[in-house]
mmCIF file of C-alpha atoms and ligand atoms in Angstrom:
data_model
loop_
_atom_site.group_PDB
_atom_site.id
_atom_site.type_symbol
_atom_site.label_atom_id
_atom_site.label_comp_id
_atom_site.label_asym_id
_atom_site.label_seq_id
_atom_site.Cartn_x
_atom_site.Cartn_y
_atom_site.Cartn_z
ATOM 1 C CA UNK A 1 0.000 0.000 0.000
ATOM 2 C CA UNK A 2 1.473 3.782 -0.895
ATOM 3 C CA UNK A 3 -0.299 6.952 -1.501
ATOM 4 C CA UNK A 4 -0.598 6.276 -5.243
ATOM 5 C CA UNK A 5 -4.029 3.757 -4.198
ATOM 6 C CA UNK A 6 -5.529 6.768 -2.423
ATOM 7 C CA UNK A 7 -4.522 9.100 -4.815
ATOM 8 C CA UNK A 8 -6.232 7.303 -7.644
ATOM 9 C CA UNK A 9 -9.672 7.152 -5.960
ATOM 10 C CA UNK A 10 -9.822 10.953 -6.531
ATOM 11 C CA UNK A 11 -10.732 12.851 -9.795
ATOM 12 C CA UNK A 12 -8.934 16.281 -10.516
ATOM 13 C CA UNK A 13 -12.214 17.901 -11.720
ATOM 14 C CA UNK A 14 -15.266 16.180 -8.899
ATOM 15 C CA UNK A 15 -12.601 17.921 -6.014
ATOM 16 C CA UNK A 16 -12.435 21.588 -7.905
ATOM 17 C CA UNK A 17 -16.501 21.267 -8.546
ATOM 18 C CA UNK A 18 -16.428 20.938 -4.827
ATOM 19 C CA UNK A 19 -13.940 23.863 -3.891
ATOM 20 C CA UNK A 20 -15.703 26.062 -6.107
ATOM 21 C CA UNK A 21 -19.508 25.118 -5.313
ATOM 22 C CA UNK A 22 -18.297 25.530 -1.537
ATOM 23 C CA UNK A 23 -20.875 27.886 0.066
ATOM 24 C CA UNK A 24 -20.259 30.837 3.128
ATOM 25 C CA UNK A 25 -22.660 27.916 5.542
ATOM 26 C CA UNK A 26 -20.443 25.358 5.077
ATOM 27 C CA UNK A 27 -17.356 27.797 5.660
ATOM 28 C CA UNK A 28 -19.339 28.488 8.960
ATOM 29 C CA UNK A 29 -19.896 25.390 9.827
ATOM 30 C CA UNK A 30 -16.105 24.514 9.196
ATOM 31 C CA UNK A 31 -14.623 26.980 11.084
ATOM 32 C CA UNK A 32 -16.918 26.183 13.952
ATOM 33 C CA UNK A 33 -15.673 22.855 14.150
ATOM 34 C CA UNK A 34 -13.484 21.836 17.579
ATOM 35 C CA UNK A 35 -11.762 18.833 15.310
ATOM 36 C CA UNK A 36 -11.363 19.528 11.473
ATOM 37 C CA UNK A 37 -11.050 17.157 8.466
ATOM 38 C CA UNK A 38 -10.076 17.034 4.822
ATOM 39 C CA UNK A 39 -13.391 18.071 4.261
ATOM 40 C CA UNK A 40 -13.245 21.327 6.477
ATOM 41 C CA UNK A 41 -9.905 21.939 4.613
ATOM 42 C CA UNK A 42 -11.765 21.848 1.094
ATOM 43 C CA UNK A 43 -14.389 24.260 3.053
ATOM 44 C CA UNK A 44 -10.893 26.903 4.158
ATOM 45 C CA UNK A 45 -9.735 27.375 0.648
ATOM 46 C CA UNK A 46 -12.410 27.993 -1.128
ATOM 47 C CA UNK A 47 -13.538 31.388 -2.865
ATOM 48 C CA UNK A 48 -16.235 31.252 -0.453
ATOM 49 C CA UNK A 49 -13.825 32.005 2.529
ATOM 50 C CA UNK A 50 -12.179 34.800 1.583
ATOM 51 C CA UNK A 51 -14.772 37.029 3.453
ATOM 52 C CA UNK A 52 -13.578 34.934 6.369
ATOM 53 C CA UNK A 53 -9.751 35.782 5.926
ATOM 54 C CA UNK A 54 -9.739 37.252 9.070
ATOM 55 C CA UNK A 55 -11.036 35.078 11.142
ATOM 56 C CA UNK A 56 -9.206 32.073 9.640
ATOM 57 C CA UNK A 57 -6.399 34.322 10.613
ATOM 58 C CA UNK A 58 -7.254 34.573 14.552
ATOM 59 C CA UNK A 59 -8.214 30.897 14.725
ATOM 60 C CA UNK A 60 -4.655 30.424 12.605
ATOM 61 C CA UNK A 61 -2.295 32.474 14.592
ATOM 62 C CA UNK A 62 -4.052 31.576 18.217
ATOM 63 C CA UNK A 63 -3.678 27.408 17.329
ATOM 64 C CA UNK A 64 -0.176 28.512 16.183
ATOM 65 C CA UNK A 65 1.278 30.153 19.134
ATOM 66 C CA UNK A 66 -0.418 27.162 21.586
ATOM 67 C CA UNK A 67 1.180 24.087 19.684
ATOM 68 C CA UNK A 68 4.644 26.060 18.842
ATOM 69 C CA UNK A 69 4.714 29.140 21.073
ATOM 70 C CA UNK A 70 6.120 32.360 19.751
ATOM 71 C CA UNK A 71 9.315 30.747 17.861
ATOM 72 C CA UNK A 72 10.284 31.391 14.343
ATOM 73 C CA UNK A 73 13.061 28.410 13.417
ATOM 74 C CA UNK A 74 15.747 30.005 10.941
ATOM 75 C CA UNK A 75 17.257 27.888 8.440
ATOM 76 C CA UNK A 76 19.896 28.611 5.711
ATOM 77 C CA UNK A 77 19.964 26.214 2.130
ATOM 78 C CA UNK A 78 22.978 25.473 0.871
ATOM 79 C CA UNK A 79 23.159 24.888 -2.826
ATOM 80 C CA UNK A 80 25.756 21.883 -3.569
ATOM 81 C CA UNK A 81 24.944 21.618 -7.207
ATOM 82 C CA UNK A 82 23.354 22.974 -10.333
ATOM 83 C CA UNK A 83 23.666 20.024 -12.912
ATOM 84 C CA UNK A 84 20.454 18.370 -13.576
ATOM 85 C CA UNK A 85 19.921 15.782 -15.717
ATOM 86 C CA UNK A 86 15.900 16.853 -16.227
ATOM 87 C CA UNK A 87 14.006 19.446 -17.980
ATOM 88 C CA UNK A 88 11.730 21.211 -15.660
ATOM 89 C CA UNK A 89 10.086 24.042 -17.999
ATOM 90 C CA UNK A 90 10.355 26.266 -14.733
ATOM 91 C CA UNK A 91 13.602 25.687 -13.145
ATOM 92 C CA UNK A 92 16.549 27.420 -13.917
ATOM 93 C CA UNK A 93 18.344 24.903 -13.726
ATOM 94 C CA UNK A 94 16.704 22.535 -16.089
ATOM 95 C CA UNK A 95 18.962 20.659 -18.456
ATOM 96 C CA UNK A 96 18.198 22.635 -21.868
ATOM 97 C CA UNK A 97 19.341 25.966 -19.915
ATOM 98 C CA UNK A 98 22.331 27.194 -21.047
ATOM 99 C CA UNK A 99 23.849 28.074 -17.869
ATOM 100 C CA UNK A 100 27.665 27.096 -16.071
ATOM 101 C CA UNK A 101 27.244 24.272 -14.574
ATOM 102 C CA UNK A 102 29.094 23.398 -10.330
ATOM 103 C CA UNK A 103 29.141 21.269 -7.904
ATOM 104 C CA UNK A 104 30.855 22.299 -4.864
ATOM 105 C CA UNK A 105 34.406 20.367 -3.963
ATOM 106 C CA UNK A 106 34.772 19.333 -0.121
ATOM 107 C CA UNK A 107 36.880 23.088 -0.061
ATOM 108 C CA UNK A 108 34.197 25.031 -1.512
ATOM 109 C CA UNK A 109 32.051 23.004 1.242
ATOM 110 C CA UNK A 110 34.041 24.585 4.059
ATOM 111 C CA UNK A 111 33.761 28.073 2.866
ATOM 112 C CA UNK A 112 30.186 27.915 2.674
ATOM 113 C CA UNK A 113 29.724 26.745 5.882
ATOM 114 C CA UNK A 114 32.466 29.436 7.539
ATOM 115 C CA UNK A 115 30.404 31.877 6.110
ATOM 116 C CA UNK A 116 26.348 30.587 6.842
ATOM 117 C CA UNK A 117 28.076 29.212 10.475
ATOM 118 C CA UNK A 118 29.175 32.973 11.329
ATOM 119 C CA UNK A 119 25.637 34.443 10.547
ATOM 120 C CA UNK A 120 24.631 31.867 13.893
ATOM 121 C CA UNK A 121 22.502 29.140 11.613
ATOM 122 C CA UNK A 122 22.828 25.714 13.200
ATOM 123 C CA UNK A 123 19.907 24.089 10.868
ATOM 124 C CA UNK A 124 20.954 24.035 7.068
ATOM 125 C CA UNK A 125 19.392 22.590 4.020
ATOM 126 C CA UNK A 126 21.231 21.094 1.320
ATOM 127 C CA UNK A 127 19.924 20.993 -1.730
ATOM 128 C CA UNK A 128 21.151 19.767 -5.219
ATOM 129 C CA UNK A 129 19.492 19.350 -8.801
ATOM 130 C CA UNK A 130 19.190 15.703 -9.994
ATOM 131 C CA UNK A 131 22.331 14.579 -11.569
ATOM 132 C CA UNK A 132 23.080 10.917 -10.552
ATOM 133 C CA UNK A 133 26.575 10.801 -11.979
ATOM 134 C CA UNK A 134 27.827 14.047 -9.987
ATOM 135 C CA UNK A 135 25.463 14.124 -6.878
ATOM 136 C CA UNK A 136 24.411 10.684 -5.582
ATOM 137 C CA UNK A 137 24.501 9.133 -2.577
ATOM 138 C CA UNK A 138 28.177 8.940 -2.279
ATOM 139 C CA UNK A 139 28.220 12.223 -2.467
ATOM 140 C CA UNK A 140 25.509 13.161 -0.042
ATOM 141 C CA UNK A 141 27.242 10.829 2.799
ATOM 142 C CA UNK A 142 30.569 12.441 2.250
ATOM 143 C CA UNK A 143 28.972 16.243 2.656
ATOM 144 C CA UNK A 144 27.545 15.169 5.000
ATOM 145 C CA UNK A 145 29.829 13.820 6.717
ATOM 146 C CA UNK A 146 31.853 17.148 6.602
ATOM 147 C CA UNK A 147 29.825 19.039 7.768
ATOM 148 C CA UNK A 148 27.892 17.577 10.466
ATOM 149 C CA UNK A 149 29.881 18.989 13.331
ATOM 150 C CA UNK A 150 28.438 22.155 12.300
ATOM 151 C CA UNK A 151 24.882 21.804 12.208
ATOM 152 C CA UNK A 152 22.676 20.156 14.700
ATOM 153 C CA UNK A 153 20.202 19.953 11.719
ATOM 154 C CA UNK A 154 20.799 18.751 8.493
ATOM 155 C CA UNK A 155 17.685 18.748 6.287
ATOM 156 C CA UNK A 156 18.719 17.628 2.634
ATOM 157 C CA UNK A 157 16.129 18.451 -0.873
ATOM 158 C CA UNK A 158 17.721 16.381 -3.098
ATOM 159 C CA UNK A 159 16.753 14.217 -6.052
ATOM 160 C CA UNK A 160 14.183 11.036 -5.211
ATOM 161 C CA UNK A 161 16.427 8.373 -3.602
ATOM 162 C CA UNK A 162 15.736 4.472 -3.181
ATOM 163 C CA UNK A 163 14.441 3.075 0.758
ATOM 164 C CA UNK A 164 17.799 1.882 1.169
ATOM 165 C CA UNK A 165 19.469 5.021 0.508
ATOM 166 C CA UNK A 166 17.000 7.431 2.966
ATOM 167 C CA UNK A 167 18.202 5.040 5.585
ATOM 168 C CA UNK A 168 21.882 5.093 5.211
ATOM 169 C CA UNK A 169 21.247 9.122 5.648
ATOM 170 C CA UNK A 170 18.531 8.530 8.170
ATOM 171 C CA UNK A 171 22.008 6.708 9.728
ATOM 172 C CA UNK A 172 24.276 9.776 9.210
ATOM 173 C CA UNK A 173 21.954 12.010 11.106
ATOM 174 C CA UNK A 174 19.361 13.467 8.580
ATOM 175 C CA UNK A 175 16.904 14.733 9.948
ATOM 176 C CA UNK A 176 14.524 16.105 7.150
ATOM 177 C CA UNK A 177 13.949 14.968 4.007
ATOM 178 C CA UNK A 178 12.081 17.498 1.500
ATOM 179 C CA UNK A 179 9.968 16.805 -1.923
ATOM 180 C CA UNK A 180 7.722 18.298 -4.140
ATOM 181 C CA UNK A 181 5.220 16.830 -5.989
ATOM 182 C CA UNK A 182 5.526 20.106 -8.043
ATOM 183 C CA UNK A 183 1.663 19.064 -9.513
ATOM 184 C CA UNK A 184 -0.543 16.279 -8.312
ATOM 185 C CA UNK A 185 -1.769 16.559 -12.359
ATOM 186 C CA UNK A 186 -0.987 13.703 -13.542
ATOM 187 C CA UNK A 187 -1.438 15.244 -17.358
ATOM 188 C CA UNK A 188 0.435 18.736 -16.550
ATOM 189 C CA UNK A 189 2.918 17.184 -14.771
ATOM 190 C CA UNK A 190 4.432 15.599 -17.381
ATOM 191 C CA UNK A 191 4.001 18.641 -19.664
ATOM 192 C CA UNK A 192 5.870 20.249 -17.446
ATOM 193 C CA UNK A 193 8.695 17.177 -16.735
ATOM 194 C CA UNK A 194 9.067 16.180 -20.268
ATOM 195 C CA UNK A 195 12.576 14.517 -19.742
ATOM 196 C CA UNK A 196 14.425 12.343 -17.497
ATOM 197 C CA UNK A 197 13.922 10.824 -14.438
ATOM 198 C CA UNK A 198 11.446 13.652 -12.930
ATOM 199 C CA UNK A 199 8.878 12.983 -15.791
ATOM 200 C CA UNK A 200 8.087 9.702 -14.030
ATOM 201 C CA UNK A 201 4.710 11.223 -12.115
ATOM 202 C CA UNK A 202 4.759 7.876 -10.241
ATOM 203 C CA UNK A 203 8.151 7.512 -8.804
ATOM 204 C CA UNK A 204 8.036 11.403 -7.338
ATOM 205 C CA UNK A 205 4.568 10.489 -5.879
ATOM 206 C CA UNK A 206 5.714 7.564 -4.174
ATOM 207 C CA UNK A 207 8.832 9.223 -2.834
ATOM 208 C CA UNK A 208 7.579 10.165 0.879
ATOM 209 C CA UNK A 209 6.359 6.748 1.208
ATOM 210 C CA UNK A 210 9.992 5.203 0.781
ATOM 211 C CA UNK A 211 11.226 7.894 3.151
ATOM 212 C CA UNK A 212 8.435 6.727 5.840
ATOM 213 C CA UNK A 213 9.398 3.786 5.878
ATOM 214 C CA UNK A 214 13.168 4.441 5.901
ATOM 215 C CA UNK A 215 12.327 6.093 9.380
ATOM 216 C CA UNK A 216 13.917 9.762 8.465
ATOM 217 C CA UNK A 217 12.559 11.907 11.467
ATOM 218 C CA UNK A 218 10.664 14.616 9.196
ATOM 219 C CA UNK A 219 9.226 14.731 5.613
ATOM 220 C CA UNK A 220 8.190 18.537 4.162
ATOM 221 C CA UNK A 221 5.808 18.211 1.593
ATOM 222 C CA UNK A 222 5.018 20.941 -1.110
ATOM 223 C CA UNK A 223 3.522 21.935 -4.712
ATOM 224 C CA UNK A 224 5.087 24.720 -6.922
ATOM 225 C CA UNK A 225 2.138 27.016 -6.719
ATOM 226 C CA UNK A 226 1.756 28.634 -9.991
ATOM 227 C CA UNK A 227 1.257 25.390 -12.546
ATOM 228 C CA UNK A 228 -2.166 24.462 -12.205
ATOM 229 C CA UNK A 229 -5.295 25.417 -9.710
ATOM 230 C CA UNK A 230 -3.692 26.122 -6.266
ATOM 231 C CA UNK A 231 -6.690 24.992 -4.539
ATOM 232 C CA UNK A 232 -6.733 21.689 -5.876
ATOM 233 C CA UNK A 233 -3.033 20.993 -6.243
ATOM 234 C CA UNK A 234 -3.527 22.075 -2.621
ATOM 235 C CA UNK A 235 -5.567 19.898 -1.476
ATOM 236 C CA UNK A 236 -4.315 16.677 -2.875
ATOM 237 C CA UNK A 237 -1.227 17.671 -1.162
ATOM 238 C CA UNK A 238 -3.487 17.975 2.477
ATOM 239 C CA UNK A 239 -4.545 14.267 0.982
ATOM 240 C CA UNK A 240 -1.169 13.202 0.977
ATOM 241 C CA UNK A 241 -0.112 14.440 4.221
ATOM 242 C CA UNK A 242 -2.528 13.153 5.723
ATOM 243 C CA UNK A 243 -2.143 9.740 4.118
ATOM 244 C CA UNK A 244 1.084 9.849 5.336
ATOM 245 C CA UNK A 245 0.155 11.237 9.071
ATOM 246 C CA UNK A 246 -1.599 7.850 9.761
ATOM 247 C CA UNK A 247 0.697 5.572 7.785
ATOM 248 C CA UNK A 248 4.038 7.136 9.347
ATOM 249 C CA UNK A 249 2.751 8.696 12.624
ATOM 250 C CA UNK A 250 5.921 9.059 14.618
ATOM 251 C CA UNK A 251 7.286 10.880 11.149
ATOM 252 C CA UNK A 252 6.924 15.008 11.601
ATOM 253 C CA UNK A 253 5.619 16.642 8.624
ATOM 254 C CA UNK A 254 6.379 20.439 7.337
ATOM 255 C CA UNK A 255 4.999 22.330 4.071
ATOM 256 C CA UNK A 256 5.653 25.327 2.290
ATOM 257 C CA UNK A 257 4.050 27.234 -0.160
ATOM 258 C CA UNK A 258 6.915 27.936 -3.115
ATOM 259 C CA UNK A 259 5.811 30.539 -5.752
ATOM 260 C CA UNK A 260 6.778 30.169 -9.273
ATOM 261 C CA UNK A 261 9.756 32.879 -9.399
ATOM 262 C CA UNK A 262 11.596 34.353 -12.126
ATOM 263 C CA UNK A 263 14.684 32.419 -13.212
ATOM 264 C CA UNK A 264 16.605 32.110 -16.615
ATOM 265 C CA UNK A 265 15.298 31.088 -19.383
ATOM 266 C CA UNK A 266 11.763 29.705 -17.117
ATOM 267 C CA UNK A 267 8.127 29.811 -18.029
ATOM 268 C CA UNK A 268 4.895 32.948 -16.909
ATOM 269 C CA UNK A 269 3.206 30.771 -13.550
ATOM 270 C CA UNK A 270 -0.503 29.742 -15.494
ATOM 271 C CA UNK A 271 -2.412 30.479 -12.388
ATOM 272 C CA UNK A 272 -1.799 33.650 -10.557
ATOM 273 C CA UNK A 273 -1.968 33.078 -7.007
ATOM 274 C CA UNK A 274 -2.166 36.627 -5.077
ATOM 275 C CA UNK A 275 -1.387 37.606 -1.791
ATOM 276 C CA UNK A 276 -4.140 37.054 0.151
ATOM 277 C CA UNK A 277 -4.747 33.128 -1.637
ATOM 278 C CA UNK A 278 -1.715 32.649 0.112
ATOM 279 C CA UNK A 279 -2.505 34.204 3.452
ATOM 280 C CA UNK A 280 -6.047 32.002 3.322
ATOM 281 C CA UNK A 281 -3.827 29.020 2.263
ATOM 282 C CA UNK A 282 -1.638 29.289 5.329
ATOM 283 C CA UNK A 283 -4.112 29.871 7.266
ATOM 284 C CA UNK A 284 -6.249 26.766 6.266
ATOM 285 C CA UNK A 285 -3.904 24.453 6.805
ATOM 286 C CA UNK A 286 -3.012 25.628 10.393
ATOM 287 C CA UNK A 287 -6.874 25.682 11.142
ATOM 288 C CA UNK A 288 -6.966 22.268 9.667
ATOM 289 C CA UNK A 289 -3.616 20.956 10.893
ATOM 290 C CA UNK A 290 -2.446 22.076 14.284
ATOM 291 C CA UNK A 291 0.906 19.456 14.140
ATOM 292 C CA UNK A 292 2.014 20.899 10.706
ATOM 293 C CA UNK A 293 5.168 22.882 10.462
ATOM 294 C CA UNK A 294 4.758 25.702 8.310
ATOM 295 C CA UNK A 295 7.549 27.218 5.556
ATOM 296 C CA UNK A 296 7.620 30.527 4.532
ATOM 297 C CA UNK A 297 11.108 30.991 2.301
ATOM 298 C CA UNK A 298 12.783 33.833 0.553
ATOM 299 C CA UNK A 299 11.030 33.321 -2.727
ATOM 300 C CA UNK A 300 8.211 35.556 -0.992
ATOM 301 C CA UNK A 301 8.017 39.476 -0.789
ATOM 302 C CA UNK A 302 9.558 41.221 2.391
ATOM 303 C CA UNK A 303 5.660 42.709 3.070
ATOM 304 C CA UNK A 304 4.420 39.085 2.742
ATOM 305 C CA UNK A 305 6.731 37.953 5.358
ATOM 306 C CA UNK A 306 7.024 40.784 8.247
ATOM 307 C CA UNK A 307 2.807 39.223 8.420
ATOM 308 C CA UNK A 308 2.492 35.895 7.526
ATOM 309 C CA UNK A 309 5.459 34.684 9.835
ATOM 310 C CA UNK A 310 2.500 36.302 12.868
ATOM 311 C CA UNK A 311 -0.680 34.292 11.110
ATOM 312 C CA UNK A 312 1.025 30.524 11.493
ATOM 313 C CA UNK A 313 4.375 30.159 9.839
ATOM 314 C CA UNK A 314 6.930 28.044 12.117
ATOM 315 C CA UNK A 315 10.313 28.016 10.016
ATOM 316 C CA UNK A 316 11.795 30.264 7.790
ATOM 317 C CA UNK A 317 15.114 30.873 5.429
ATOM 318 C CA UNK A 318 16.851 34.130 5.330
ATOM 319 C CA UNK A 319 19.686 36.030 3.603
ATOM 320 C CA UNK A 320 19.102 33.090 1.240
ATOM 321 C CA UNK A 321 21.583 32.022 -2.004
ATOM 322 C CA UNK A 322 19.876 29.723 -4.897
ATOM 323 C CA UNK A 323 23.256 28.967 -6.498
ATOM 324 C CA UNK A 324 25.946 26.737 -5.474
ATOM 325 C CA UNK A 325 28.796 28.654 -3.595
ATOM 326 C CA UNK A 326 26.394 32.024 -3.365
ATOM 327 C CA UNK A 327 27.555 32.354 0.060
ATOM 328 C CA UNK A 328 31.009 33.201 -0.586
ATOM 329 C CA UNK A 329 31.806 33.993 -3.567
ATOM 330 C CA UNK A 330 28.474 35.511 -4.594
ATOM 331 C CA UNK A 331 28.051 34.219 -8.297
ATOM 332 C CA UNK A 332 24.417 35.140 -9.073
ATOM 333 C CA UNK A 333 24.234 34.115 -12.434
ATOM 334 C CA UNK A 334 23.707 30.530 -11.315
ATOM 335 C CA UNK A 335 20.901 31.080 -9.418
ATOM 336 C CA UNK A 336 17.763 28.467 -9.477
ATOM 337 C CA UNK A 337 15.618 31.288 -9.046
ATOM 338 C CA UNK A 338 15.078 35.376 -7.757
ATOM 339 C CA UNK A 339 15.153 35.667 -4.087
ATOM 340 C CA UNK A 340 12.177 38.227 -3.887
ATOM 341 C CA UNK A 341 12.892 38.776 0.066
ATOM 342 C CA UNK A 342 16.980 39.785 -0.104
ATOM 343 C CA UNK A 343 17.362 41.281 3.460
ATOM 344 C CA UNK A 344 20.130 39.722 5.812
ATOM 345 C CA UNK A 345 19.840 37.245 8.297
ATOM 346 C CA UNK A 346 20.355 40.007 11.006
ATOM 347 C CA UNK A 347 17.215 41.768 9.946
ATOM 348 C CA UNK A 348 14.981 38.925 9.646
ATOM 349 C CA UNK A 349 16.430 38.022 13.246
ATOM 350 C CA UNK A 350 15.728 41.354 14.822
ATOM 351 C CA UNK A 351 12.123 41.403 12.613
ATOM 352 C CA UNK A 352 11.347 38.062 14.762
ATOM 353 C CA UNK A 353 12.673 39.574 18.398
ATOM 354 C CA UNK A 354 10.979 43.293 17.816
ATOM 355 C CA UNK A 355 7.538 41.381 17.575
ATOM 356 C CA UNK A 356 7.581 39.493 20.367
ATOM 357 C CA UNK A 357 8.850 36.359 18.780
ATOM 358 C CA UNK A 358 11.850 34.182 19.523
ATOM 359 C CA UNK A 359 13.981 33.301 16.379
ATOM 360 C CA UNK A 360 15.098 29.655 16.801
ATOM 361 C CA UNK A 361 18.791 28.679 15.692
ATOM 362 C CA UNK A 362 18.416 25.283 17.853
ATOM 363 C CA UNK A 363 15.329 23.253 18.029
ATOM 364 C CA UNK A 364 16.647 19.447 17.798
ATOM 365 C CA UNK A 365 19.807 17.738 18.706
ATOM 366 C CA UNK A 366 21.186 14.387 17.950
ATOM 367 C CA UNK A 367 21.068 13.140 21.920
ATOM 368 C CA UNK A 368 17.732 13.028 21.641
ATOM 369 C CA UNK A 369 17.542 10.318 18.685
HETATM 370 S S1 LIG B 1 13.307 21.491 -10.434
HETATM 371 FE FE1 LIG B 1 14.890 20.139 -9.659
HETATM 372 S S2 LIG B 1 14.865 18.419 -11.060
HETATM 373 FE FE2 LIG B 1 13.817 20.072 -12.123
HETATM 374 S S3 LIG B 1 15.403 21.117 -13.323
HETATM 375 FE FE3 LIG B 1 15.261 22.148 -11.342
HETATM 376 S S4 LIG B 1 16.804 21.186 -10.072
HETATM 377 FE FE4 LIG B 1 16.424 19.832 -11.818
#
């Protein structure tokens, strides 16, 4: 049993009839609710709630502060590598881009770190594109390796690995695994993922399942909103973490909300998703999801962030690089894509103290495994 069985009792176009013939009573009714479902969730990101944005952002930032308290986690990502062996029509770093190509030696490695280490991060994400023959496994153990003296937390968004693999990493210490399902439409998806391994809608969908049950201690979930209909791509991701809730209960689960963002050579987003969808998107899957930890990154505007982080956000990235070695020695035209939100870590850290909050370098350490 995986998530594909559930996933292929649903129809794309029956769950968007439902979002969109959602009506204010049953929005009522939903937010009234002590304990909420999947259905409650269709109910919270409908049209039919936005008169209720403000409310949903009470109930959202009061469950927020009970489960986590007033903490903002800070993370950095560090980029290891920009070869991909995939086209991804809105990546910059798909494979028909014409861009220079890195991967980061062990030396380059230790520079980054000096660098993200002396602006006080202790939680870092590595990410890579998917190029088996440069960044595999191997590769991800020796990193890793390196540099685990330096972070309590090393959260890795890599490419799709086998069982096997997530537990030899599970074994090193990682504690989060990340991956995007980018669309959960089956027919867009592959228009969007015409080559390599990525096009496979199957294997990607599958993915969390293999790092359930490779015991990694925390799976963040996510669809690139901006490819199809946000509320439904949405919700089949609530389907899928909540799949995976009662399948892998002692896992942790985290999602963000990524934006389709400018980057070289990359496609328009085909379904503008304003402000305030995001706000009532956040905000429904706090109301729905009290557990969840919530992502808010640097793709977002600074005006976005100085509120949402108040309305039910738990971790977020600042003073950000998207290209391998951006940390120091600031090569921009490598980037994956535009940081929208490009203040330092230092400001998003006093931002978090001057409203009451306390930014969180620490949250986990390895004794406790
Ligand atoms: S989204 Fe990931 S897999 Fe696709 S081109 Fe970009 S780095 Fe490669």
């Amino acid at each position: 049993m995986s998530f594909i069985q559930i996933y292929e009792q649903y129809d794309w176009e029956e769950i968007k009839n439902t979002i969109y013939e959602t009506t204010s009573k049953q929005v009522e009714q939903s937010l009234a609710k002590n304990k909420k479902t999947l259905t409650d969730f269709i109910h919270l990101i409908s049209p039919a709630a936005m008169p209720y944005l403000e409310e949903m952002a009470q109930q959202s930032q009061q469950l927020t502060q009970k489960r986590f308290g007033k903490t903002i986690s800070l993370y950095a990502p560090m980029y290891l590598s920009n070869e991909c062996n995939n086209i991804c029509t809105y990546c910059g770093f798909s494979l028909d881009n014409n861009i220079r190509r890195k991967t980061l030696s062990p030396k380059e490695i230790e520079q980054e770190v000096k660098v993200i280490k002396a602006q006080g991060y202790d939680h870092i994400l590595l990410v890579t594109g998917e190029a088996n023959h440069v960044v595999n496994i191997n590769y991800f153990k020796q990193s890793i390796e390196q540099i685990q003296q330096s972070f309590s937390t090393i959260s890795i968004e890599v490419q799709p690995l086998k069982q096997d693999e997530y537990e030899q990493l599970a074994d090193l210490g990682v504690y989060a695994v990340l991956v995007y399902q980018e669309t959960y439409h089956k027919e867009v998806y592959k228009q969007y993922h015409p080559k390599g391994k990525k096009s496979n809608f199957e294997y990607r969908l599958d993915t969390p399942d293999r790092i359930g049950r490779a015991g990694i201690h925390k799976i963040g979930l996510g669809v690139l909103l901006g490819l199809e209909d946000w509320r439904v791509d949405s919700f089949f991701n609530a389907l899928h973490i909540d799949y995976l809730q009662k399948t892998y209960w002692q896992t942790k689960y985290s999602v963000s909300f990524p934006r389709l963002r400018p980057a070289e050579g990359v496609i328009e987003p085909n379904f503008i998703m304003e402000d305030r969808d995001l706000i009532q998107l956040l905000c429904a899957y706090r109301i729905w999801n009290e557990d969840l930890e919530i992502s808010i990154s640097t793709r977002e505007s600074e005006i976005l962030r100085n509120n949402v982080f108040k309305l039910g956000a738990t971790t977020m990235s600042a003073g950000s690089k998207t290209n391998p070695g951006g940390y120091s020695v600031a090569e921009d035209s490598l980037e994956q894509f535009e940081i929208c939100d490009t203040r330092s870590t230092s400001e998003i850290y006093h931002l978090i103290k001057e409203a009451g909050y306390d930014p969180v370098w620490k949250d986990w350490d390895k004794a406790y495994q």
